């Protein structure tokens, strides 16, 4: 779908999944695209991730899939999904009366699944697709150091080998060389600590909100279970579920990997990490036994548990909101650069990929790729403004939902109220589809409904459920009153009431006796 008019130059800051997809959208429309990445080639195993973790498994859901579906690459979705593991629900783990248990909870009554995907593998697929395009150029090891969005110029520092760049005594002429780059549009997709956003704030009046929640995370690894493997699987747990060990203040999750291992994450308050770090050999094993029964030594040996806790970083979780996302017709930010969120809804990457689809939908709607000259710049300015207007409330909505979902994952998944509401909503969705009733999770993960509209729809469903329960209570109360009146009119009414109360008390006593 390349444009037939003169191409323009688009530079993308950040070669992660969101930046790579944005570059793909621009390149398929005929733009000359340059991608600038602070790190080395992300396909190189020696390139160190910015958060220093060894591997990251992400949850790819409908929004991210749909964004890649519109990228103009017919084989992209097939190749990406071919390297994922579908997860059809949560598996909640715990212990009761000294016995370990696991209880499955389906994500969606219609059998939809989210997909466990390796971030590096997904990134490689996107970068490989870009590398095959003649109008795309990569610039790895380039750091954005400045930008003038009025003159449409950006400056980058090209990183030299560590032996020179780490020397603070170098003169200005000996430091890493800086290059100047002209552009028509700069797309910033360089993460939560975005340099593009930093420079955007010098030109646009950006309202900015940042919050570190009182939770750190640490990565763990469950190896394949070769000892008790079946003929076709060495997974130590069900690979069709996201596994959760919920707790009031802590949470441990495990996501399957293609090599039949599980990438796991411990979430806990900073004070807990600090306490455990004083003497992990002594404190960590009983902490896991108490809060996450069945993890160690069953799935992770005590020695490996301690080793992973001490060697892997304990990292913070940040939530960022800002607006606007653009300046004039020359710059726009996407993904975590615009709206970093905590990971508890599995929507960070999906929202970022959806940003790309929405952005280019706005550009197409304004006719940016069908007109030339100053009219094109004006159309792009209108498109970027429309993108901010459309996307900011949605990004704010999923940001808030992600924060609230931490509480649900920690303890709500075992709450009777949560389970009852989930059952009622799924039953209505399955048997009365004309009502349009869906759970919040299904709306977020298995549809492309705007996040802000999801919140409004779920709120309406909650009100309807409450009204329905009140009505049913009134009907039940009226029916009981009618029965009692009939009994009283028929004589012996008080004896019937006494007998009914005694019967209820007798049943309660019998149940208590069986529970001892």
Short mmCIF file of C-alpha atoms in Angstrom, two decimals:
data_model
loop_
_atom_site.label_atom_id
_atom_site.label_comp_id
_atom_site.label_asym_id
_atom_site.label_seq_id
_atom_site.Cartn_x
_atom_site.Cartn_y
_atom_site.Cartn_z
CA UNK A 1 0.00 0.00 0.00
CA UNK A 2 2.95 2.32 -0.65
CA UNK A 3 2.04 5.90 -1.48
CA UNK A 4 2.56 7.04 -5.08
CA UNK A 5 3.51 10.60 -4.09
CA UNK A 6 6.98 11.75 -3.04
CA UNK A 7 8.07 9.86 0.09
CA UNK A 8 8.94 11.69 3.28
CA UNK A 9 11.54 10.87 5.91
CA UNK A 10 10.35 9.30 9.15
CA UNK A 11 12.79 8.59 11.95
CA UNK A 12 11.80 6.19 14.71
CA UNK A 13 13.46 6.34 18.12
CA UNK A 14 13.58 2.88 19.64
CA UNK A 15 13.72 -0.51 17.90
CA UNK A 16 11.59 -2.46 20.38
CA UNK A 17 8.30 -4.08 19.29
CA UNK A 18 6.36 -0.79 19.23
CA UNK A 19 9.04 1.19 17.39
CA UNK A 20 9.61 -1.65 14.93
CA UNK A 21 5.89 -1.92 14.13
CA UNK A 22 5.63 1.85 13.68
CA UNK A 23 8.57 1.71 11.26
CA UNK A 24 6.85 -1.12 9.40
CA UNK A 25 3.62 0.88 9.03
CA UNK A 26 5.54 3.92 7.74
CA UNK A 27 7.72 1.89 5.37
CA UNK A 28 4.77 0.06 3.79
CA UNK A 29 3.28 3.49 3.02
CA UNK A 30 6.41 4.43 1.10
CA UNK A 31 8.22 6.64 3.65
CA UNK A 32 11.99 6.56 3.92
CA UNK A 33 12.44 5.19 7.44
CA UNK A 34 15.44 5.40 9.72
CA UNK A 35 15.43 3.57 13.06
CA UNK A 36 17.70 4.80 15.84
CA UNK A 37 18.31 2.49 18.79
CA UNK A 38 20.34 3.23 21.93
CA UNK A 39 21.47 -0.39 22.26
CA UNK A 40 23.12 -2.70 19.76
CA UNK A 41 21.17 -4.91 17.39
CA UNK A 42 18.42 -6.40 19.54
CA UNK A 43 18.66 -9.65 17.58
CA UNK A 44 22.20 -10.13 18.87
CA UNK A 45 22.24 -12.36 21.97
CA UNK A 46 25.07 -10.27 23.43
CA UNK A 47 22.95 -7.11 23.51
CA UNK A 48 22.03 -6.43 27.15
CA UNK A 49 18.36 -5.48 27.75
CA UNK A 50 17.83 -2.13 29.43
CA UNK A 51 16.38 -3.81 32.54
CA UNK A 52 19.20 -6.39 32.63
CA UNK A 53 16.83 -9.36 32.79
CA UNK A 54 17.76 -12.51 30.91
CA UNK A 55 14.38 -13.05 29.28
CA UNK A 56 10.94 -11.54 29.21
CA UNK A 57 7.77 -13.44 28.39
CA UNK A 58 4.87 -11.23 27.44
CA UNK A 59 1.15 -11.81 26.90
CA UNK A 60 0.13 -11.06 23.34
CA UNK A 61 -3.63 -10.56 22.96
CA UNK A 62 -6.13 -9.42 20.32
CA UNK A 63 -5.14 -5.74 20.27
CA UNK A 64 -1.51 -6.47 19.53
CA UNK A 65 -2.40 -9.19 17.03
CA UNK A 66 -4.84 -6.87 15.25
CA UNK A 67 -2.21 -4.13 15.02
CA UNK A 68 0.24 -6.52 13.37
CA UNK A 69 -2.57 -7.82 11.14
CA UNK A 70 -2.82 -4.30 9.62
CA UNK A 71 0.93 -3.91 9.06
CA UNK A 72 0.80 -4.96 5.40
CA UNK A 73 2.91 -8.08 6.00
CA UNK A 74 0.91 -11.17 5.11
CA UNK A 75 3.23 -13.68 6.79
CA UNK A 76 3.96 -11.65 9.92
CA UNK A 77 1.05 -12.85 12.07
CA UNK A 78 1.56 -16.47 11.06
CA UNK A 79 5.25 -16.39 11.93
CA UNK A 80 4.69 -14.56 15.24
CA UNK A 81 1.82 -16.77 16.45
CA UNK A 82 3.79 -19.84 15.40
CA UNK A 83 6.25 -19.04 18.19
CA UNK A 84 3.72 -18.47 20.97
CA UNK A 85 1.93 -20.67 23.49
CA UNK A 86 -1.83 -20.07 23.88
CA UNK A 87 -2.97 -19.67 27.48
CA UNK A 88 -6.69 -20.23 27.97
CA UNK A 89 -6.92 -19.13 31.58
CA UNK A 90 -5.34 -18.75 34.98
CA UNK A 91 -4.32 -21.63 37.18
CA UNK A 92 -4.65 -20.54 40.79
CA UNK A 93 -2.35 -22.39 43.19
CA UNK A 94 -2.62 -22.70 46.96
CA UNK A 95 -2.74 -25.01 49.95
CA UNK A 96 -5.70 -26.15 52.04
CA UNK A 97 -5.63 -28.50 55.01
CA UNK A 98 -2.01 -29.36 54.26
CA UNK A 99 -2.69 -30.34 50.64
CA UNK A 100 -1.62 -28.45 47.53
CA UNK A 101 -4.35 -27.56 45.06
CA UNK A 102 -4.70 -25.84 41.70
CA UNK A 103 -7.93 -24.40 40.32
CA UNK A 104 -8.31 -23.35 36.68
CA UNK A 105 -10.18 -20.19 35.73
CA UNK A 106 -10.90 -19.71 32.04
CA UNK A 107 -10.21 -16.27 30.60
CA UNK A 108 -13.17 -16.31 28.27
CA UNK A 109 -16.32 -18.43 28.13
CA UNK A 110 -15.92 -18.74 24.34
CA UNK A 111 -12.46 -20.29 24.57
CA UNK A 112 -10.32 -17.31 23.54
CA UNK A 113 -6.69 -17.35 24.62
CA UNK A 114 -3.87 -14.92 25.21
CA UNK A 115 -0.48 -15.93 23.83
CA UNK A 116 2.75 -16.26 25.78
CA UNK A 117 5.45 -14.80 23.55
CA UNK A 118 9.15 -14.22 24.02
CA UNK A 119 9.84 -10.51 23.64
CA UNK A 120 13.15 -11.10 21.91
CA UNK A 121 11.61 -13.51 19.42
CA UNK A 122 8.79 -11.11 18.59
CA UNK A 123 11.27 -8.27 18.19
CA UNK A 124 13.40 -10.37 15.86
CA UNK A 125 10.44 -11.14 13.59
CA UNK A 126 9.60 -7.45 13.28
CA UNK A 127 13.20 -6.36 12.69
CA UNK A 128 13.73 -9.11 10.10
CA UNK A 129 10.65 -7.89 8.22
CA UNK A 130 12.03 -4.34 8.27
CA UNK A 131 15.48 -5.41 7.14
CA UNK A 132 13.97 -6.89 3.99
CA UNK A 133 12.54 -3.51 2.98
CA UNK A 134 14.75 -1.30 0.77
CA UNK A 135 13.49 1.98 2.26
CA UNK A 136 14.48 1.13 5.87
CA UNK A 137 17.86 1.82 7.51
CA UNK A 138 19.00 0.82 11.01
CA UNK A 139 21.26 2.89 13.25
CA UNK A 140 22.11 0.88 16.34
CA UNK A 141 24.16 2.27 19.25
CA UNK A 142 22.81 5.76 18.63
CA UNK A 143 21.59 7.89 21.52
CA UNK A 144 19.16 10.77 20.97
CA UNK A 145 20.81 13.82 22.53
CA UNK A 146 18.75 16.68 21.15
CA UNK A 147 15.86 17.63 18.91
CA UNK A 148 14.40 20.79 17.40
CA UNK A 149 10.85 19.98 16.38
CA UNK A 150 10.33 23.36 14.72
CA UNK A 151 13.33 23.01 12.43
CA UNK A 152 12.80 19.21 12.20
CA UNK A 153 16.32 18.28 13.22
CA UNK A 154 17.60 15.66 15.68
CA UNK A 155 21.05 14.96 17.06
CA UNK A 156 22.46 11.58 17.99
CA UNK A 157 25.58 10.45 19.76
CA UNK A 158 27.11 7.40 18.14
CA UNK A 159 28.40 5.16 20.87
CA UNK A 160 32.02 4.09 20.68
CA UNK A 161 33.54 1.02 22.37
CA UNK A 162 33.20 1.02 26.15
CA UNK A 163 36.92 1.59 26.66
CA UNK A 164 36.57 5.14 25.31
CA UNK A 165 33.04 6.15 26.21
CA UNK A 166 33.53 5.29 29.88
CA UNK A 167 36.57 7.56 30.25
CA UNK A 168 35.44 10.82 31.92
CA UNK A 169 38.78 12.51 31.15
CA UNK A 170 38.23 12.61 27.39
CA UNK A 171 38.21 16.04 25.76
CA UNK A 172 35.16 17.21 23.81
CA UNK A 173 36.82 16.30 20.51
CA UNK A 174 37.63 12.81 21.76
CA UNK A 175 34.11 11.97 22.89
CA UNK A 176 31.64 9.95 20.85
CA UNK A 177 30.81 11.75 17.58
CA UNK A 178 27.45 13.49 17.23
CA UNK A 179 25.45 13.44 14.02
CA UNK A 180 22.65 15.72 12.81
CA UNK A 181 19.60 14.24 11.12
CA UNK A 182 16.79 16.00 9.26
CA UNK A 183 13.30 14.51 9.28
CA UNK A 184 9.68 15.14 8.38
CA UNK A 185 8.24 13.14 11.30
CA UNK A 186 9.89 11.78 14.45
CA UNK A 187 8.15 8.88 16.20
CA UNK A 188 9.33 8.31 19.76
CA UNK A 189 8.95 4.72 20.96
CA UNK A 190 11.91 4.55 23.32
CA UNK A 191 10.26 3.36 26.53
CA UNK A 192 9.28 4.71 29.91
CA UNK A 193 12.46 6.78 30.31
CA UNK A 194 12.01 8.25 26.85
CA UNK A 195 14.52 10.73 25.46
CA UNK A 196 12.01 11.62 22.75
CA UNK A 197 9.43 12.58 25.39
CA UNK A 198 12.07 14.61 27.25
CA UNK A 199 12.76 16.71 24.16
CA UNK A 200 9.07 16.88 23.21
CA UNK A 201 8.38 18.56 26.56
CA UNK A 202 10.60 21.47 25.52
CA UNK A 203 8.20 22.31 22.68
CA UNK A 204 4.76 21.08 23.72
CA UNK A 205 3.08 21.96 27.01
CA UNK A 206 3.00 18.37 28.23
CA UNK A 207 1.16 17.54 31.43
CA UNK A 208 3.12 14.73 33.01
CA UNK A 209 2.38 12.33 35.88
CA UNK A 210 4.75 9.62 37.13
CA UNK A 211 4.25 7.15 39.96
CA UNK A 212 6.39 4.33 41.31
CA UNK A 213 4.12 1.87 43.12
CA UNK A 214 5.34 0.23 46.33
CA UNK A 215 6.09 -3.04 44.58
CA UNK A 216 9.30 -4.49 43.18
CA UNK A 217 9.66 -7.49 40.91
CA UNK A 218 12.28 -10.18 40.47
CA UNK A 219 12.53 -12.80 37.75
CA UNK A 220 12.77 -16.54 38.45
CA UNK A 221 12.99 -19.60 36.23
CA UNK A 222 11.30 -23.00 36.46
CA UNK A 223 13.28 -25.48 34.34
CA UNK A 224 11.72 -28.26 32.24
CA UNK A 225 10.76 -31.31 34.29
CA UNK A 226 12.74 -34.11 32.66
CA UNK A 227 12.39 -36.46 35.63
CA UNK A 228 8.60 -36.86 35.44
CA UNK A 229 8.13 -35.88 31.81
CA UNK A 230 5.44 -37.48 29.70
CA UNK A 231 6.13 -38.71 26.21
CA UNK A 232 5.16 -35.38 24.66
CA UNK A 233 5.89 -32.76 27.30
CA UNK A 234 8.51 -31.75 29.81
CA UNK A 235 6.53 -28.81 31.20
CA UNK A 236 6.53 -28.86 34.99
CA UNK A 237 3.08 -27.21 34.97
CA UNK A 238 0.21 -26.92 32.52
CA UNK A 239 1.46 -24.88 29.54
CA UNK A 240 -2.09 -23.76 28.70
CA UNK A 241 -2.40 -21.51 31.73
CA UNK A 242 -0.84 -18.47 33.34
CA UNK A 243 -0.06 -19.73 36.84
CA UNK A 244 -0.71 -17.55 39.88
CA UNK A 245 0.10 -18.00 43.54
CA UNK A 246 -2.01 -15.16 44.99
CA UNK A 247 -1.45 -13.49 48.33
CA UNK A 248 -2.76 -10.50 50.19
CA UNK A 249 0.46 -8.51 49.73
CA UNK A 250 2.53 -10.73 47.43
CA UNK A 251 2.13 -12.58 44.16
CA UNK A 252 4.13 -15.12 42.18
CA UNK A 253 3.29 -15.88 38.54
CA UNK A 254 4.66 -18.30 35.94
CA UNK A 255 4.33 -18.03 32.14
CA UNK A 256 5.28 -20.92 29.80
CA UNK A 257 8.15 -20.70 27.33
CA UNK A 258 8.77 -22.56 24.08
CA UNK A 259 11.70 -24.47 25.62
CA UNK A 260 9.21 -25.96 28.15
CA UNK A 261 10.51 -23.83 31.00
CA UNK A 262 8.52 -21.13 32.81
CA UNK A 263 9.51 -17.50 33.24
CA UNK A 264 8.35 -16.46 36.70
CA UNK A 265 8.00 -13.19 38.55
CA UNK A 266 7.82 -12.39 42.24
CA UNK A 267 5.93 -9.19 43.09
CA UNK A 268 6.21 -7.86 46.63
CA UNK A 269 6.55 -4.57 48.54
CA UNK A 270 9.99 -3.00 48.61
CA UNK A 271 10.22 -3.58 52.37
CA UNK A 272 9.76 -7.31 51.82
CA UNK A 273 12.61 -7.43 49.32
CA UNK A 274 14.79 -5.50 51.74
CA UNK A 275 13.99 -7.86 54.61
CA UNK A 276 14.61 -10.99 52.54
CA UNK A 277 17.88 -9.57 51.20
CA UNK A 278 19.39 -9.45 54.69
CA UNK A 279 19.68 -13.24 54.82
CA UNK A 280 18.11 -14.89 51.76
CA UNK A 281 19.54 -18.35 52.51
CA UNK A 282 17.62 -18.43 55.78
CA UNK A 283 14.57 -16.26 55.07
CA UNK A 284 13.64 -16.94 51.44
CA UNK A 285 12.73 -20.67 51.57
CA UNK A 286 10.20 -20.35 54.44
CA UNK A 287 8.80 -17.18 52.84
CA UNK A 288 8.03 -19.13 49.68
CA UNK A 289 6.70 -22.14 51.60
CA UNK A 290 4.26 -19.92 53.50
CA UNK A 291 3.13 -17.65 50.66
CA UNK A 292 3.63 -19.70 47.49
CA UNK A 293 3.18 -23.36 48.46
CA UNK A 294 4.45 -25.85 45.93
CA UNK A 295 6.99 -23.56 44.25
CA UNK A 296 10.09 -24.54 46.20
CA UNK A 297 11.55 -27.10 46.37
CA UNK A 298 8.91 -28.76 44.12
CA UNK A 299 9.50 -26.59 41.04
CA UNK A 300 12.62 -24.58 41.91
CA UNK A 301 15.27 -26.10 44.13
CA UNK A 302 16.08 -24.20 47.31
CA UNK A 303 19.61 -23.54 46.07
CA UNK A 304 18.40 -22.16 42.73
CA UNK A 305 15.67 -20.14 44.42
CA UNK A 306 18.23 -18.31 46.57
CA UNK A 307 20.69 -17.97 43.68
CA UNK A 308 18.11 -16.42 41.38
CA UNK A 309 16.88 -14.03 44.07
CA UNK A 310 20.39 -12.80 44.80
CA UNK A 311 21.65 -12.62 41.21
CA UNK A 312 18.61 -11.20 39.39
CA UNK A 313 17.83 -7.50 39.85
CA UNK A 314 14.96 -6.28 42.01
CA UNK A 315 13.28 -3.78 39.74
CA UNK A 316 10.65 -1.07 40.28
CA UNK A 317 7.28 -0.68 38.57
CA UNK A 318 6.43 2.69 37.08
CA UNK A 319 3.17 4.20 35.90
CA UNK A 320 3.29 7.20 33.56
CA UNK A 321 0.57 9.39 32.09
CA UNK A 322 1.08 12.44 29.92
CA UNK A 323 -0.67 14.52 27.29
CA UNK A 324 -0.41 15.69 24.54
CA UNK A 325 1.52 13.02 22.69
CA UNK A 326 2.57 15.25 19.81
CA UNK A 327 3.93 18.59 18.69
CA UNK A 328 2.58 20.25 15.56
CA UNK A 329 3.16 17.98 12.55
CA UNK A 330 6.70 16.89 13.41
CA UNK A 331 6.72 14.63 16.47
CA UNK A 332 4.66 12.01 18.29
CA UNK A 333 5.33 9.48 21.06
CA UNK A 334 3.91 5.97 21.39
CA UNK A 335 3.86 3.04 23.79
CA UNK A 336 5.62 3.33 27.15
CA UNK A 337 7.05 6.68 26.10
CA UNK A 338 3.50 8.03 26.23
CA UNK A 339 1.83 5.82 28.85
CA UNK A 340 3.98 3.34 30.75
CA UNK A 341 1.85 1.05 32.89
CA UNK A 342 2.29 -1.69 35.44
CA UNK A 343 2.15 -5.20 33.92
CA UNK A 344 -0.86 -6.62 35.76
CA UNK A 345 -3.29 -6.56 32.84
CA UNK A 346 -0.79 -7.79 30.27
CA UNK A 347 -1.64 -4.81 28.09
CA UNK A 348 1.53 -2.71 28.05
CA UNK A 349 2.89 -4.06 24.78
CA UNK A 350 -0.59 -4.64 23.33
CA UNK A 351 -1.58 -1.04 24.02
CA UNK A 352 1.65 0.17 22.44
CA UNK A 353 1.11 -1.89 19.30
CA UNK A 354 -2.48 -0.62 19.16
CA UNK A 355 -1.09 2.93 19.38
CA UNK A 356 0.62 2.31 16.05
CA UNK A 357 -2.60 1.16 14.37
CA UNK A 358 -4.57 4.12 15.74
CA UNK A 359 -1.86 6.63 14.78
CA UNK A 360 -1.67 5.52 11.17
CA UNK A 361 -5.44 5.26 10.98
CA UNK A 362 -5.53 8.96 11.88
CA UNK A 363 -2.83 9.74 9.29
CA UNK A 364 -4.75 7.83 6.62
CA UNK A 365 -8.05 9.48 7.56
CA UNK A 366 -6.50 12.92 7.08
CA UNK A 367 -5.15 11.92 3.68
CA UNK A 368 -1.49 12.40 4.65
CA UNK A 369 -0.36 9.82 2.09
CA UNK A 370 -2.43 11.21 -0.77
CA UNK A 371 -1.46 14.91 -0.79
CA UNK A 372 1.78 16.89 -1.12
CA UNK A 373 3.40 20.14 -0.12
CA UNK A 374 2.28 22.33 2.76
CA UNK A 375 -1.15 20.70 2.69
CA UNK A 376 0.48 17.44 3.68
CA UNK A 377 2.14 18.99 6.72
CA UNK A 378 -1.15 20.57 7.73
CA UNK A 379 -2.95 17.25 7.32
CA UNK A 380 -0.33 15.51 9.45
CA UNK A 381 -0.73 18.13 12.18
CA UNK A 382 -4.47 17.47 12.19
CA UNK A 383 -3.84 13.71 12.32
CA UNK A 384 -1.43 13.95 15.25
CA UNK A 385 -3.87 16.16 17.13
CA UNK A 386 -6.67 13.68 16.45
CA UNK A 387 -4.42 10.86 17.66
CA UNK A 388 -3.78 12.58 21.00
CA UNK A 389 -7.47 13.40 21.41
CA UNK A 390 -8.53 9.85 20.62
CA UNK A 391 -5.81 7.92 22.41
CA UNK A 392 -5.10 9.83 25.64
CA UNK A 393 -8.35 8.86 27.44
CA UNK A 394 -7.90 5.23 26.39
CA UNK A 395 -4.31 5.11 27.61
CA UNK A 396 -5.35 6.66 30.92
CA UNK A 397 -8.13 4.09 31.26
CA UNK A 398 -5.92 1.01 30.75
CA UNK A 399 -3.30 2.56 33.00
CA UNK A 400 -5.85 2.71 35.81
CA UNK A 401 -7.21 -0.76 35.04
CA UNK A 402 -3.71 -2.23 35.22
CA UNK A 403 -3.18 -0.76 38.67
CA UNK A 404 -6.53 -2.10 39.91
CA UNK A 405 -5.95 -5.53 38.40
CA UNK A 406 -2.98 -6.09 40.73
CA UNK A 407 -5.42 -6.30 43.62
CA UNK A 408 -7.59 -8.75 41.67
CA UNK A 409 -4.66 -10.99 40.78
CA UNK A 410 -3.26 -10.93 44.32
CA UNK A 411 -6.47 -11.81 46.11
CA UNK A 412 -9.56 -11.18 43.98
CA UNK A 413 -9.17 -14.39 41.97
CA UNK A 414 -10.14 -16.37 45.08
CA UNK A 415 -12.85 -13.96 46.26
CA UNK A 416 -16.40 -15.44 46.24
CA UNK A 417 -17.81 -12.11 45.04
CA UNK A 418 -15.40 -12.05 42.08
CA UNK A 419 -16.18 -15.67 41.19
CA UNK A 420 -19.95 -15.16 41.40
CA UNK A 421 -19.87 -12.04 39.21
CA UNK A 422 -17.59 -13.80 36.69
CA UNK A 423 -20.03 -16.75 36.54
CA UNK A 424 -23.09 -14.53 36.08
CA UNK A 425 -21.46 -12.37 33.38
CA UNK A 426 -20.12 -15.36 31.45
CA UNK A 427 -23.50 -17.12 31.64
CA UNK A 428 -25.28 -14.05 30.27
CA UNK A 429 -22.64 -13.66 27.56
CA UNK A 430 -22.98 -17.29 26.47
CA UNK A 431 -26.74 -17.79 26.62
CA UNK A 432 -27.98 -14.25 25.92
CA UNK A 433 -25.42 -12.89 23.41
CA UNK A 434 -27.90 -10.29 22.14
CA UNK A 435 -27.39 -8.39 25.42
CA UNK A 436 -23.77 -7.74 24.49
CA UNK A 437 -22.69 -8.80 27.96
CA UNK A 438 -18.98 -9.57 28.46
CA UNK A 439 -16.58 -9.64 31.37
CA UNK A 440 -14.16 -6.77 31.71
CA UNK A 441 -11.23 -9.08 31.04
CA UNK A 442 -12.79 -10.34 27.80
CA UNK A 443 -13.48 -6.80 26.62
CA UNK A 444 -9.89 -5.76 27.32
CA UNK A 445 -8.04 -8.83 26.07
CA UNK A 446 -10.25 -10.29 23.32
CA UNK A 447 -11.70 -7.26 21.58
CA UNK A 448 -10.59 -3.97 20.05
CA UNK A 449 -13.14 -1.96 21.99
CA UNK A 450 -11.68 1.32 23.23
CA UNK A 451 -10.34 1.03 26.77
CA UNK A 452 -12.37 4.04 27.89
CA UNK A 453 -15.52 2.45 26.49
CA UNK A 454 -14.71 -0.80 28.30
CA UNK A 455 -14.80 1.00 31.64
CA UNK A 456 -18.13 2.65 30.80
CA UNK A 457 -19.67 -0.65 29.62
CA UNK A 458 -18.50 -2.57 32.67
CA UNK A 459 -19.83 0.15 34.96
CA UNK A 460 -23.25 -0.13 33.27
CA UNK A 461 -23.16 -3.91 33.65
CA UNK A 462 -22.38 -3.53 37.35
CA UNK A 463 -25.37 -1.25 37.85
CA UNK A 464 -27.60 -3.65 35.93
CA UNK A 465 -26.42 -6.59 38.05
CA UNK A 466 -27.10 -4.64 41.24
CA UNK A 467 -30.59 -3.70 40.09
CA UNK A 468 -31.22 -7.32 39.10
CA UNK A 469 -30.11 -8.62 42.49
CA UNK A 470 -32.31 -6.10 44.31
CA UNK A 471 -35.27 -7.07 42.15
CA UNK A 472 -34.68 -10.78 42.75
CA UNK A 473 -34.38 -10.10 46.47
CA UNK A 474 -37.69 -8.25 46.46
CA UNK A 475 -39.37 -11.07 44.54
CA UNK A 476 -37.94 -13.69 46.89
CA UNK A 477 -38.97 -11.65 49.92
CA UNK A 478 -42.49 -11.15 48.55
CA UNK A 479 -42.84 -14.86 47.83
CA UNK A 480 -41.74 -15.76 51.35
CA UNK A 481 -44.19 -13.24 52.78
CA UNK A 482 -47.01 -14.75 50.72
CA UNK A 483 -46.19 -18.25 52.01
CA UNK A 484 -46.10 -17.07 55.61
CA UNK A 485 -49.42 -15.23 55.26
CA UNK A 486 -51.04 -18.36 53.82
CA UNK A 487 -49.76 -20.41 56.72
CA UNK A 488 -50.95 -17.92 59.30
CA UNK A 489 -54.41 -17.70 57.77
CA UNK A 490 -54.68 -21.48 57.71
CA UNK A 491 -54.15 -21.77 61.46
CA UNK A 492 -51.16 -23.10 63.33
CA UNK A 493 -49.03 -20.44 61.69
CA UNK A 494 -46.76 -19.83 64.67
CA UNK A 495 -46.11 -23.55 65.05
CA UNK A 496 -45.10 -23.69 61.35
CA UNK A 497 -42.68 -20.75 61.77
CA UNK A 498 -41.13 -22.34 64.87
CA UNK A 499 -40.72 -25.63 63.03
CA UNK A 500 -39.13 -23.92 60.03
CA UNK A 501 -36.62 -22.03 62.22
CA UNK A 502 -35.74 -25.23 64.13
CA UNK A 503 -35.16 -27.01 60.82
CA UNK A 504 -32.79 -24.31 59.59
CA UNK A 505 -30.86 -24.34 62.88
CA UNK A 506 -30.64 -28.13 62.74
CA UNK A 507 -29.12 -28.01 59.22
CA UNK A 508 -26.57 -25.39 60.31
CA UNK A 509 -25.56 -27.58 63.24
CA UNK A 510 -25.17 -30.62 61.00
CA UNK A 511 -22.96 -28.71 58.55
CA UNK A 512 -20.75 -27.45 61.35
CA UNK A 513 -20.44 -30.98 62.66
CA UNK A 514 -19.34 -32.25 59.24
CA UNK A 515 -16.81 -29.43 58.95
CA UNK A 516 -14.94 -30.39 62.13
#
